[in-house]
Amino acid sequence: MERERVNIKMQRHLRPLTTSSKTSSNRAGNRPNTAAPVVTSSIPNKTRSSRVSKQSLRESHMQAFGRSREFVGPDAPDGIHPVTSSTKACQHGPQITKEPTELVEEPDDICLHLDGLAEEESPPKHPTLETWLTGIEHSSDEFDTDVEDSFDTSFVPVSYLCRHLGERNIRMRHRYLGGTATKPLALAFKHNTVTENLDLSDNYIEGSGTTYIANMLKDNHFIVSLNLSNNFIGRVGAEAIAEMLESNTTLKVLALSGNQLTDKDAYSFIQPFKNNMSLVSLDLSHNEFSVLGGIHLGGALGANEGLMELDLSWNCLRKDGASAIANSLRLNTTLEVLDVSWNGFGIEGATALARSLPVNTTLKVLDLTNNRLDWKAAQKLAPGVKKNKSLETLILNMNPLGELGVESILKAVTGHSTIRCLGLEEIGLSKASVASIQQLEQKTGMIVMHGGLHGHDRTTAISNVTRLFNEFRSRKWQELRDLLSQHDEDKTGQVQVDDVKLCLRAAGLNLTNRFMDILLENMDCTHQGHIDYRAILSGEAFSDYSRRRPSRGFHLLNKAQLDDPDSDEDRKSPLTPTM
């Protein structure tokens, strides 16, 4: 194999050995001539054209790469006589021509035949689909990468991990770790005592890879946040995670969003929900839980005594499954944020919530966006909302409430003592409903997110979240400052985004994952990974948002203006409005 690789390299860089003293010209005209030296000898032509010394060929190969040397005197190898060099000036640099005084014929066993080397190779072609599927013929030693090293279980798979293994927050997304490369990754974190937040989302981690990570978390007592979203953990991975949760006592945040988990997988989480007391945040959104899955999760949630945030959005929870989730709120005493948006609660789920909300005293955020709640469901839900004493945020966006449904909800929250935010976006509002909302905002100071009459005054999610945060900042400024300053270990004012999120949660900012991500993206619009917490406390992180992140259209217009050198000075600016 090694000799074949040497021959391939020689074919690429050597030209045929001839008896002519004329050097080959450069076809491209823009690089020096790397032709092999002209060989003259007293050996008969037949012998000289058929065989040549291996050492001479190596010397020619070195000349082709610009690393030629002269063997002089007693240091010359056996079979090679001293040579003389003459340098000729040319347009593209010096051209070396070597004329050996004598070439001694070597034995047959060390001679290298040059038959077939005279033909030039064709230019390399892109691999075909068949090549990708069947693999390449040559050895993989020429393509040494850290991805190949990942198949060695004794080596850390990715060079990125080697550079950041000593950091508190490690984010390894879109690396296509799969199952085999996850094993050395788990071994690297098994005894790691520094990393606390580990993000492995979108890495095509399947059941076997998830098993390695779950076994690692049985021994690692320092990782508090794990993100395995957008992978393919399947039933094997779900069972491994469930088994780990029964013994792990340090993991607090777990994200399993977008893993195609089904109702059978939901059954695996029943016992961990009942036994685990350390997990406070769980993300099961964008999965395939339906009626049976909702029944399993609802029964386990009623017995749980540690979970504070649960995200079940973008599933198929409906009918009895939705009712089971709603009924669990009557028994659960710790849950504060529940996101069941983009499901199908309908009138069955609304009726169950109406029975549970008056009993529950801990729930603060309830997101029911796009749950097929019509005016009948709104009238069922309104009495439960009115009797609840802990709810702070109620999101009912994108539901066909109608005028009667909106009126019922507004009456329920008018005299409420704790609700500070009401979401009615993407809902058709009449003129009377808009007037009632304006009166409610002036009277109670409540933030009502809506699109105005017929949606003409529609607001963005960023502006709504900013209003919520500014109101929260004015109430919890001192506590928020103390928490953020504790994470500023270098006293530079810069705090990592993950730490900012933890501080906001600890200070009491109860938002769904979707709203929290929008808020953090607003703060860190340049995606540097850290935020100046002093700008957060002063409000400057939001006031100059448009200046730091202008629209794409603005960039395109400016680029078009700068790239047009022939434009007239009196040409109208692209930013000037047209009549």
Coordinates of C-alpha atoms in Angstrom, one line a residue:
M1 CA 0.0 0.0 0.0
E2 CA 2.8 2.4 0.8
R3 CA 4.6 1.8 -2.5
E4 CA 1.3 2.4 -4.4
R5 CA 0.9 5.7 -2.7
V6 CA 4.5 6.7 -3.6
N7 CA 3.9 5.7 -7.2
I8 CA 0.8 7.8 -7.4
K9 CA 2.6 10.9 -6.1
M10 CA 5.4 10.4 -8.5
Q11 CA 3.1 10.1 -11.5
R12 CA 1.6 13.5 -10.5
H13 CA 4.9 15.4 -10.3
L14 CA 7.3 13.7 -12.7
R15 CA 7.5 13.8 -16.5
P16 CA 8.9 11.1 -18.7
L17 CA 12.7 10.6 -18.7
T18 CA 14.0 11.1 -22.3
T19 CA 17.4 11.3 -23.9
S20 CA 16.8 14.8 -25.3
S21 CA 18.4 17.7 -23.6
K22 CA 15.6 20.0 -24.4
T23 CA 13.4 20.9 -21.4
S24 CA 9.7 20.9 -21.6
S25 CA 8.0 24.2 -21.7
N26 CA 5.4 25.3 -19.2
R27 CA 1.9 25.0 -20.7
A28 CA 0.2 27.3 -18.3
G29 CA 2.9 29.9 -18.5
N30 CA 2.5 30.9 -14.8
R31 CA 4.5 28.4 -12.9
P32 CA 8.2 27.2 -12.9
N33 CA 9.1 24.2 -14.9
T34 CA 9.3 21.1 -12.8
A35 CA 10.5 18.7 -15.4
A36 CA 12.8 15.8 -14.4
P37 CA 16.5 16.3 -15.2
V38 CA 17.9 15.1 -18.5
V39 CA 19.9 11.9 -18.1
T40 CA 22.9 11.2 -20.3
S41 CA 25.0 8.1 -19.9
S42 CA 27.2 5.7 -21.7
I43 CA 24.9 2.8 -21.0
P44 CA 23.2 1.4 -24.1
N45 CA 19.9 3.1 -25.0
K46 CA 17.8 -0.1 -24.5
T47 CA 19.1 -0.6 -21.0
R48 CA 18.9 3.1 -20.1
S49 CA 15.3 3.5 -21.3
S50 CA 14.1 0.4 -19.5
R51 CA 15.5 0.7 -16.0
V52 CA 16.9 3.4 -13.7
S53 CA 18.2 3.4 -10.2
K54 CA 15.6 3.8 -7.4
Q55 CA 17.8 6.3 -5.7
S56 CA 18.1 8.4 -8.9
L57 CA 14.3 8.4 -9.2
R58 CA 14.0 9.6 -5.6
E59 CA 16.4 12.3 -6.3
S60 CA 14.4 13.4 -9.3
H61 CA 11.3 13.4 -7.2
M62 CA 13.0 15.7 -4.7
Q63 CA 14.0 18.0 -7.5
A64 CA 10.4 18.2 -8.7
F65 CA 9.3 19.4 -5.3
G66 CA 12.2 22.0 -5.1
R67 CA 14.1 20.0 -2.5
S68 CA 17.0 18.8 -4.6
R69 CA 20.4 18.2 -3.1
E70 CA 23.8 17.2 -4.4
F71 CA 25.7 14.1 -3.3
V72 CA 29.3 15.0 -3.2
G73 CA 32.3 12.9 -2.3
P74 CA 32.1 10.0 0.1
D75 CA 28.6 10.9 1.3
A76 CA 27.1 9.9 -2.0
P77 CA 25.0 6.7 -1.8
D78 CA 26.1 3.6 -3.4
G79 CA 25.5 3.5 -7.1
I80 CA 25.3 7.3 -7.5
H81 CA 28.3 9.3 -8.7
P82 CA 28.8 13.0 -8.0
V83 CA 26.7 15.3 -10.1
T84 CA 27.2 18.8 -11.3
S85 CA 24.6 21.5 -11.4
S86 CA 24.0 24.4 -13.7
T87 CA 21.4 27.0 -13.1
K88 CA 19.7 28.7 -16.0
A89 CA 17.7 31.9 -15.5
C90 CA 14.2 31.9 -16.8
Q91 CA 11.2 34.1 -16.6
H92 CA 9.6 32.3 -13.7
G93 CA 12.7 31.5 -11.6
P94 CA 15.8 29.3 -11.8
Q95 CA 15.7 26.1 -13.8
I96 CA 18.0 23.4 -12.6
T97 CA 19.6 21.0 -15.1
K98 CA 21.7 18.1 -13.7
E99 CA 24.1 16.1 -15.8
P100 CA 25.3 13.1 -14.0
T101 CA 28.8 12.1 -15.2
E102 CA 28.1 8.4 -15.1
L103 CA 25.1 6.2 -14.2
V104 CA 25.9 2.8 -12.9
E105 CA 23.5 0.0 -13.6
E106 CA 22.0 -1.4 -10.4
P107 CA 20.9 -5.0 -9.9
D108 CA 17.5 -6.1 -11.1
D109 CA 16.0 -6.5 -7.6
I110 CA 16.3 -2.8 -6.7
C111 CA 15.4 -1.3 -10.1
L112 CA 12.1 0.4 -10.6
H113 CA 10.5 0.1 -14.0
L114 CA 8.9 3.2 -15.4
D115 CA 6.5 1.6 -17.8
G116 CA 3.3 3.4 -17.7
L117 CA 4.6 6.5 -15.9
A118 CA 4.7 8.5 -19.2
E119 CA 1.0 8.8 -19.3
E120 CA -0.4 11.9 -17.6
E121 CA -3.2 11.4 -15.2
S122 CA -6.6 12.9 -15.9
P123 CA -7.8 15.7 -13.7
P124 CA -9.7 14.6 -10.5
K125 CA -13.4 14.3 -10.8
H126 CA -16.1 14.8 -8.2
P127 CA -17.3 11.6 -6.6
T128 CA -20.5 10.0 -8.0
L129 CA -23.4 8.9 -5.9
E130 CA -22.2 5.3 -6.2
T131 CA -18.8 6.4 -4.8
W132 CA -20.5 8.0 -1.8
L133 CA -22.5 4.9 -1.1
T134 CA -19.8 2.3 -1.6
G135 CA -16.8 4.3 -0.3
I136 CA -13.5 5.1 -2.0
E137 CA -10.9 2.5 -2.9
H138 CA -7.7 4.1 -1.6
S139 CA -6.6 4.1 2.0
S140 CA -8.2 6.5 4.4
D141 CA -4.9 7.3 6.0
E142 CA -4.5 10.3 3.7
F143 CA -7.6 11.9 5.1
D144 CA -6.8 12.1 8.8
T145 CA -9.5 14.1 10.6
D146 CA -10.8 14.2 14.1
V147 CA -14.1 12.7 12.9
E148 CA -12.2 9.5 12.0
D149 CA -10.6 9.6 15.4
S150 CA -14.0 9.6 16.9
F151 CA -14.4 5.9 16.1
D152 CA -11.5 5.2 18.5
T153 CA -13.2 4.9 21.9
S154 CA -10.0 6.2 23.6
F155 CA -10.0 9.5 21.9
V156 CA -12.2 12.6 22.3
P157 CA -14.2 12.8 19.0
V158 CA -14.2 16.5 18.2
S159 CA -11.4 19.1 18.4
Y160 CA -13.9 21.7 19.5
L161 CA -14.5 19.6 22.6
C162 CA -10.8 19.5 23.4
R163 CA -10.6 23.3 23.4
H164 CA -13.7 23.9 25.5
L165 CA -13.7 20.9 27.8
G166 CA -12.8 23.1 30.8
E167 CA -15.6 25.6 30.4
R168 CA -18.9 25.7 32.3
N169 CA -21.1 26.0 29.2
I170 CA -20.4 23.7 26.2
R171 CA -22.6 24.0 23.1
M172 CA -21.9 21.3 20.4
R173 CA -24.7 21.6 17.9
H174 CA -24.9 20.2 14.3
R175 CA -21.8 17.9 14.6
Y176 CA -23.5 14.7 13.5
L177 CA -22.0 12.7 16.4
G178 CA -24.3 9.7 15.8
G179 CA -24.0 6.8 18.1
T180 CA -20.3 5.7 17.8
A181 CA -18.8 9.2 18.4
T182 CA -21.1 9.7 21.4
K183 CA -19.3 7.0 23.4
P184 CA -15.9 8.8 23.7
L185 CA -17.8 12.0 24.3
A186 CA -19.5 10.4 27.3
L187 CA -16.2 9.1 28.6
A188 CA -14.8 12.6 28.4
F189 CA -17.6 14.0 30.6
K190 CA -17.8 11.0 33.0
H191 CA -15.3 12.5 35.5
N192 CA -15.6 16.2 34.3
T193 CA -16.0 18.5 37.3
V194 CA -16.3 21.9 35.5
T195 CA -19.0 21.7 32.8
E196 CA -22.5 22.4 34.1
N197 CA -24.5 23.1 30.9
L198 CA -24.2 20.7 28.0
D199 CA -26.0 21.3 24.7
L200 CA -25.9 18.4 22.2
S201 CA -28.9 19.3 20.1
D202 CA -29.2 18.3 16.4
N203 CA -26.4 15.7 16.4
Y204 CA -28.3 12.6 15.0
I205 CA -27.9 10.9 18.4
E206 CA -29.8 7.7 18.4
G207 CA -30.7 5.2 21.1
S208 CA -27.2 3.8 21.5
G209 CA -25.6 7.2 21.8
T210 CA -28.3 8.3 24.3
T211 CA -27.5 5.3 26.4
Y212 CA -23.9 6.3 26.7
I213 CA -24.9 9.8 27.8
A214 CA -27.4 8.5 30.3
N215 CA -24.8 6.1 31.8
M216 CA -22.4 9.0 32.1
L217 CA -24.9 11.1 34.0
K218 CA -25.2 8.3 36.6
D219 CA -21.6 9.0 37.6
N220 CA -21.4 12.8 36.8
H221 CA -22.7 14.9 39.6
F222 CA -21.9 18.4 38.1
I223 CA -24.0 18.7 34.9
V224 CA -27.2 20.5 35.7
S225 CA -28.5 21.2 32.2
L226 CA -28.7 18.8 29.2
N227 CA -30.1 19.6 25.8
L228 CA -30.8 16.6 23.5
S229 CA -33.3 18.3 21.3
N230 CA -33.7 17.5 17.6
N231 CA -32.1 14.0 17.7
F232 CA -33.5 10.5 17.3
I233 CA -33.2 8.9 20.7
G234 CA -36.3 6.7 20.1
R235 CA -37.6 4.2 22.6
V236 CA -34.2 2.9 23.6
G237 CA -33.0 6.4 24.4
A238 CA -36.2 7.3 26.3
E239 CA -35.9 4.2 28.5
A240 CA -32.2 5.1 29.2
I241 CA -33.0 8.6 30.1
A242 CA -35.9 7.5 32.3
E243 CA -33.6 5.0 34.1
M244 CA -31.1 7.7 34.7
L245 CA -33.6 10.2 36.1
E246 CA -34.5 7.7 38.9
S247 CA -30.9 7.8 40.2
N248 CA -29.5 11.2 39.2
T249 CA -30.0 14.0 41.8
T250 CA -28.2 16.9 40.2
L251 CA -29.8 17.4 36.7
K252 CA -32.2 20.3 36.8
V253 CA -32.9 21.1 33.2
L254 CA -33.6 18.5 30.5
A255 CA -34.7 19.2 26.9
L256 CA -35.9 16.3 24.7
S257 CA -37.8 18.4 22.1
G258 CA -38.1 17.0 18.5
N259 CA -37.1 13.4 19.2
Q260 CA -40.2 11.7 17.7
L261 CA -41.3 10.3 21.1
T262 CA -44.6 8.5 21.0
D263 CA -47.2 7.4 23.5
K264 CA -45.2 4.2 24.3
D265 CA -42.2 6.4 25.2
A266 CA -44.4 8.5 27.5
Y267 CA -45.0 5.4 29.6
S268 CA -41.3 5.2 30.4
F269 CA -41.4 8.6 32.2
I270 CA -44.2 7.6 34.7
Q271 CA -41.9 6.2 37.4
P272 CA -39.1 8.9 37.0
F273 CA -41.8 11.6 37.3
K274 CA -42.9 10.1 40.6
N275 CA -39.4 9.5 42.1
N276 CA -37.2 12.3 40.8
M277 CA -37.3 15.4 42.9
S278 CA -34.3 17.4 41.4
L279 CA -35.5 18.0 37.8
V280 CA -37.2 21.4 37.6
S281 CA -37.5 22.0 33.9
L282 CA -38.5 19.5 31.2
D283 CA -39.1 20.2 27.5
L284 CA -41.0 17.5 25.6
S285 CA -42.3 19.8 22.8
H286 CA -42.4 18.8 19.1
N287 CA -43.0 15.1 19.7
E288 CA -45.8 12.7 18.9
F289 CA -47.7 12.4 22.2
S290 CA -51.5 12.0 21.6
V291 CA -54.4 10.7 23.8
L292 CA -52.6 7.8 25.5
G293 CA -49.4 9.8 25.9
G294 CA -51.3 12.6 27.6
I295 CA -52.9 10.1 30.0
H296 CA -49.5 8.7 31.0
L297 CA -47.9 12.1 31.4
G298 CA -50.9 13.5 33.2
G299 CA -50.9 10.7 35.8
A300 CA -47.2 11.1 36.4
L301 CA -47.4 14.9 36.6
G302 CA -50.0 14.7 39.3
A303 CA -47.6 12.7 41.5
N304 CA -44.5 14.8 40.7
E305 CA -43.2 17.1 43.5
G306 CA -40.3 18.8 41.9
L307 CA -41.1 20.0 38.3
M308 CA -41.6 23.7 37.9
E309 CA -41.6 24.1 34.1
L310 CA -43.1 21.8 31.6
D311 CA -43.3 22.3 27.8
L312 CA -45.7 20.0 25.9
S313 CA -46.3 22.3 22.9
W314 CA -46.5 21.0 19.4
N315 CA -47.9 17.6 20.2
C316 CA -51.3 15.9 19.6
L317 CA -52.8 16.2 23.1
R318 CA -56.6 16.1 22.8
K319 CA -59.7 14.8 24.3
D320 CA -58.9 12.4 27.2
G321 CA -55.2 13.2 26.9
A322 CA -55.8 16.9 27.3
S323 CA -58.2 16.3 30.2
A324 CA -55.6 14.2 32.0
I325 CA -53.0 17.0 31.7
A326 CA -55.5 19.5 33.0
N327 CA -56.7 17.3 35.8
S328 CA -53.1 16.8 37.0
L329 CA -53.0 20.5 38.1
R330 CA -55.4 19.7 40.9
L331 CA -52.8 17.4 42.5
N332 CA -49.5 19.1 41.5
T333 CA -48.2 21.7 43.9
T334 CA -44.9 22.8 42.3
L335 CA -45.6 23.5 38.6
E336 CA -45.4 27.2 37.7
V337 CA -45.1 27.3 33.9
L338 CA -47.1 25.0 31.6
D339 CA -46.9 25.4 27.8
V340 CA -49.5 23.3 26.0
S341 CA -49.7 25.5 22.9
W342 CA -50.4 24.0 19.4
N343 CA -52.4 21.0 20.7
G344 CA -56.1 20.2 20.5
F345 CA -57.5 20.8 24.0
G346 CA -60.8 22.0 22.7
I347 CA -63.9 22.1 24.9
E348 CA -62.9 18.9 26.8
G349 CA -59.6 20.4 27.9
A350 CA -61.1 23.8 28.7
T351 CA -63.7 22.1 30.9
A352 CA -61.0 20.2 32.8
L353 CA -59.0 23.4 33.3
A354 CA -62.0 25.1 34.7
R355 CA -62.2 22.5 37.4
S356 CA -58.4 22.5 38.2
L357 CA -57.5 26.2 38.1
P358 CA -59.6 27.2 41.2
V359 CA -57.8 24.5 43.2
N360 CA -54.2 25.1 41.9
T361 CA -52.2 27.7 43.8
T362 CA -48.8 27.5 42.1
L363 CA -49.4 27.9 38.4
K364 CA -48.2 31.3 37.1
V365 CA -48.0 30.9 33.3
L366 CA -50.5 29.0 31.1
D367 CA -50.0 29.0 27.3
L368 CA -53.0 27.8 25.3
T369 CA -52.1 29.1 21.9
N370 CA -53.9 27.5 19.0
N371 CA -55.8 24.8 20.9
R372 CA -59.2 25.0 19.1
L373 CA -60.8 27.0 21.8
D374 CA -64.1 28.5 20.5
W375 CA -66.5 30.8 22.2
K376 CA -68.1 27.8 24.1
A377 CA -64.7 26.7 25.4
A378 CA -63.9 30.2 26.4
Q379 CA -67.1 30.4 28.4
K380 CA -66.2 27.1 30.1
L381 CA -62.7 28.4 30.9
A382 CA -63.6 31.9 32.2
P383 CA -65.0 30.9 35.6
G384 CA -61.9 28.8 36.4
V385 CA -59.6 31.7 35.5
K386 CA -61.6 34.1 37.6
K387 CA -61.4 31.9 40.7
N388 CA -57.6 31.2 40.4
K389 CA -55.4 33.2 42.7
S390 CA -51.9 32.6 41.3
L391 CA -52.0 33.0 37.5
E392 CA -49.9 35.8 36.2
T393 CA -49.8 35.2 32.4
L394 CA -52.6 33.7 30.2
I395 CA -51.9 33.2 26.5
L396 CA -54.9 32.5 24.2
N397 CA -53.4 33.5 20.9
M398 CA -54.7 32.1 17.6
N399 CA -57.9 30.6 19.0
P400 CA -61.3 31.2 17.3
L401 CA -62.8 32.8 20.4
G402 CA -65.1 35.1 18.6
E403 CA -66.7 38.2 20.2
L404 CA -68.5 36.2 22.9
G405 CA -65.4 34.3 23.9
V406 CA -63.3 37.5 24.1
E407 CA -65.9 39.2 26.2
S408 CA -66.0 36.2 28.6
I409 CA -62.3 36.2 29.1
L410 CA -62.1 40.0 29.6
K411 CA -64.8 39.8 32.3
A412 CA -62.8 37.0 34.0
V413 CA -59.6 39.0 34.2
T414 CA -61.0 42.4 35.0
G415 CA -61.1 41.9 38.7
H416 CA -58.2 39.4 38.9
S417 CA -55.6 40.4 41.4
T418 CA -52.5 38.6 39.9
I419 CA -52.9 38.5 36.1
R420 CA -50.5 41.0 34.5
C421 CA -50.4 39.7 30.9
L422 CA -53.1 38.5 28.6
G423 CA -52.4 37.2 25.1
L424 CA -55.1 37.7 22.4
E425 CA -53.0 37.9 19.3
E426 CA -54.2 36.7 15.9
I427 CA -57.8 37.0 17.1
G428 CA -60.4 39.0 15.3
L429 CA -61.6 41.8 17.7
S430 CA -64.6 44.0 17.3
K431 CA -64.7 47.7 18.1
A432 CA -66.4 47.0 21.4
S433 CA -63.7 44.5 22.4
V434 CA -60.9 46.9 21.5
A435 CA -62.5 49.6 23.6
S436 CA -62.8 47.2 26.6
I437 CA -59.2 46.2 26.3
Q438 CA -58.0 49.8 26.3
Q439 CA -60.1 50.5 29.3
L440 CA -58.7 47.4 31.1
E441 CA -55.1 48.5 30.4
Q442 CA -55.7 52.0 31.7
K443 CA -57.5 50.8 34.8
T444 CA -55.3 47.9 35.9
G445 CA -52.0 48.4 34.1
M446 CA -52.4 45.0 32.5
I447 CA -50.5 44.2 29.3
V448 CA -52.8 42.9 26.7
M449 CA -51.2 41.6 23.5
H450 CA -53.6 42.0 20.6
G451 CA -53.7 43.2 17.0
G452 CA -56.3 45.9 17.4
L453 CA -59.4 46.4 15.3
H454 CA -59.3 43.8 12.5
G455 CA -55.6 43.2 13.2
H456 CA -54.5 46.7 11.9
D457 CA -52.5 47.5 15.1
R458 CA -50.7 44.2 15.3
T459 CA -47.6 44.2 17.5
T460 CA -44.5 42.0 17.2
A461 CA -43.5 39.3 19.7
I462 CA -40.3 41.2 20.5
S463 CA -42.1 44.4 21.6
N464 CA -44.6 42.4 23.7
V465 CA -41.8 40.5 25.5
T466 CA -39.9 43.7 26.0
R467 CA -42.8 45.3 27.7
L468 CA -43.1 42.3 30.0
F469 CA -39.5 42.4 30.9
N470 CA -39.4 46.1 31.5
E471 CA -42.3 45.8 33.9
F472 CA -40.5 42.9 35.7
R473 CA -37.2 44.8 35.8
S474 CA -38.8 47.7 37.6
R475 CA -40.1 45.4 40.3
K476 CA -37.1 43.1 40.7
W477 CA -34.2 45.4 39.9
Q478 CA -32.2 44.8 43.1
E479 CA -32.6 41.1 43.2
L480 CA -31.8 40.8 39.5
R481 CA -28.6 42.9 39.9
D482 CA -27.3 40.7 42.7
L483 CA -27.9 37.5 40.8
L484 CA -26.2 38.8 37.6
S485 CA -23.2 40.2 39.5
Q486 CA -22.6 36.8 41.1
H487 CA -22.0 35.3 37.6
D488 CA -19.6 38.1 36.6
E489 CA -16.5 36.4 38.0
D490 CA -14.0 38.4 36.0
K491 CA -15.7 41.7 37.0
T492 CA -16.0 42.7 33.3
G493 CA -19.7 43.1 33.2
Q494 CA -20.1 40.3 30.7
V495 CA -22.3 37.3 31.6
Q496 CA -22.9 34.3 29.3
V497 CA -26.4 33.9 27.8
D498 CA -27.1 30.6 29.6
D499 CA -26.2 32.3 33.0
V500 CA -28.5 35.2 32.2
K501 CA -31.4 32.8 31.6
L502 CA -30.8 31.1 34.9
C503 CA -30.7 34.5 36.7
L504 CA -34.0 35.6 35.1
R505 CA -35.6 32.3 36.2
A506 CA -34.2 32.6 39.7
A507 CA -35.4 36.2 40.0
G508 CA -39.0 35.2 39.2
L509 CA -39.4 35.9 35.5
N510 CA -41.9 33.3 34.5
L511 CA -42.1 33.0 30.7
T512 CA -42.5 30.1 28.3
N513 CA -39.4 28.8 26.5
R514 CA -40.5 30.5 23.3
F515 CA -40.8 33.9 25.0
M516 CA -37.6 33.4 26.9
D517 CA -35.7 32.6 23.7
I518 CA -37.1 35.7 22.0
L519 CA -36.0 37.8 25.0
L520 CA -32.5 36.5 25.0
E521 CA -32.1 36.8 21.3
N522 CA -33.1 40.5 21.7
M523 CA -30.4 41.0 24.3
D524 CA -27.7 39.1 22.4
C525 CA -28.6 40.1 18.9
T526 CA -25.0 39.9 17.7
H527 CA -24.8 36.2 18.9
Q528 CA -21.5 36.7 20.8
G529 CA -22.6 34.4 23.6
H530 CA -22.4 36.9 26.4
I531 CA -24.3 40.0 27.4
D532 CA -23.4 43.1 29.4
Y533 CA -25.7 42.8 32.4
R534 CA -25.3 46.5 33.2
A535 CA -27.0 47.3 29.9
I536 CA -29.8 44.9 30.9
L537 CA -30.4 46.6 34.2
S538 CA -30.4 50.1 32.6
G539 CA -32.6 49.1 29.6
E540 CA -29.9 50.0 27.0
A541 CA -29.9 46.4 25.8
F542 CA -33.3 47.0 24.3
S543 CA -33.3 50.7 23.4
D544 CA -30.7 50.5 20.6
Y545 CA -31.9 47.1 19.3
S546 CA -32.8 48.5 15.9
R547 CA -29.5 50.3 15.6
R548 CA -27.4 47.2 16.4
R549 CA -29.5 44.9 14.2
P550 CA -31.0 46.8 11.2
S551 CA -33.3 45.1 8.8
R552 CA -31.9 43.0 5.9
G553 CA -33.5 45.4 3.4
F554 CA -31.4 48.2 4.8
H555 CA -28.2 46.3 4.2
L556 CA -29.2 45.4 0.7
L557 CA -30.0 49.0 -0.2
N558 CA -26.7 50.2 1.2
K559 CA -24.8 47.5 -0.6
A560 CA -26.4 48.3 -3.9
Q561 CA -25.5 52.0 -3.5
L562 CA -21.8 51.2 -2.6
D563 CA -21.4 48.6 -5.3
D564 CA -22.5 51.0 -8.1
P565 CA -19.4 53.1 -9.0
D566 CA -21.0 54.7 -12.1
S567 CA -23.9 56.2 -10.2
D568 CA -24.5 59.9 -10.6
E569 CA -24.0 62.2 -7.6
D570 CA -27.5 63.7 -8.0
R571 CA -29.1 60.2 -8.2
K572 CA -31.8 59.8 -5.6
S573 CA -30.8 57.9 -2.5
P574 CA -32.3 54.4 -2.2
L575 CA -33.5 55.3 1.2
T576 CA -35.5 58.2 -0.1
P577 CA -39.2 57.4 -0.3
T578 CA -40.7 57.4 -3.7
M579 CA -43.9 59.3 -4.5

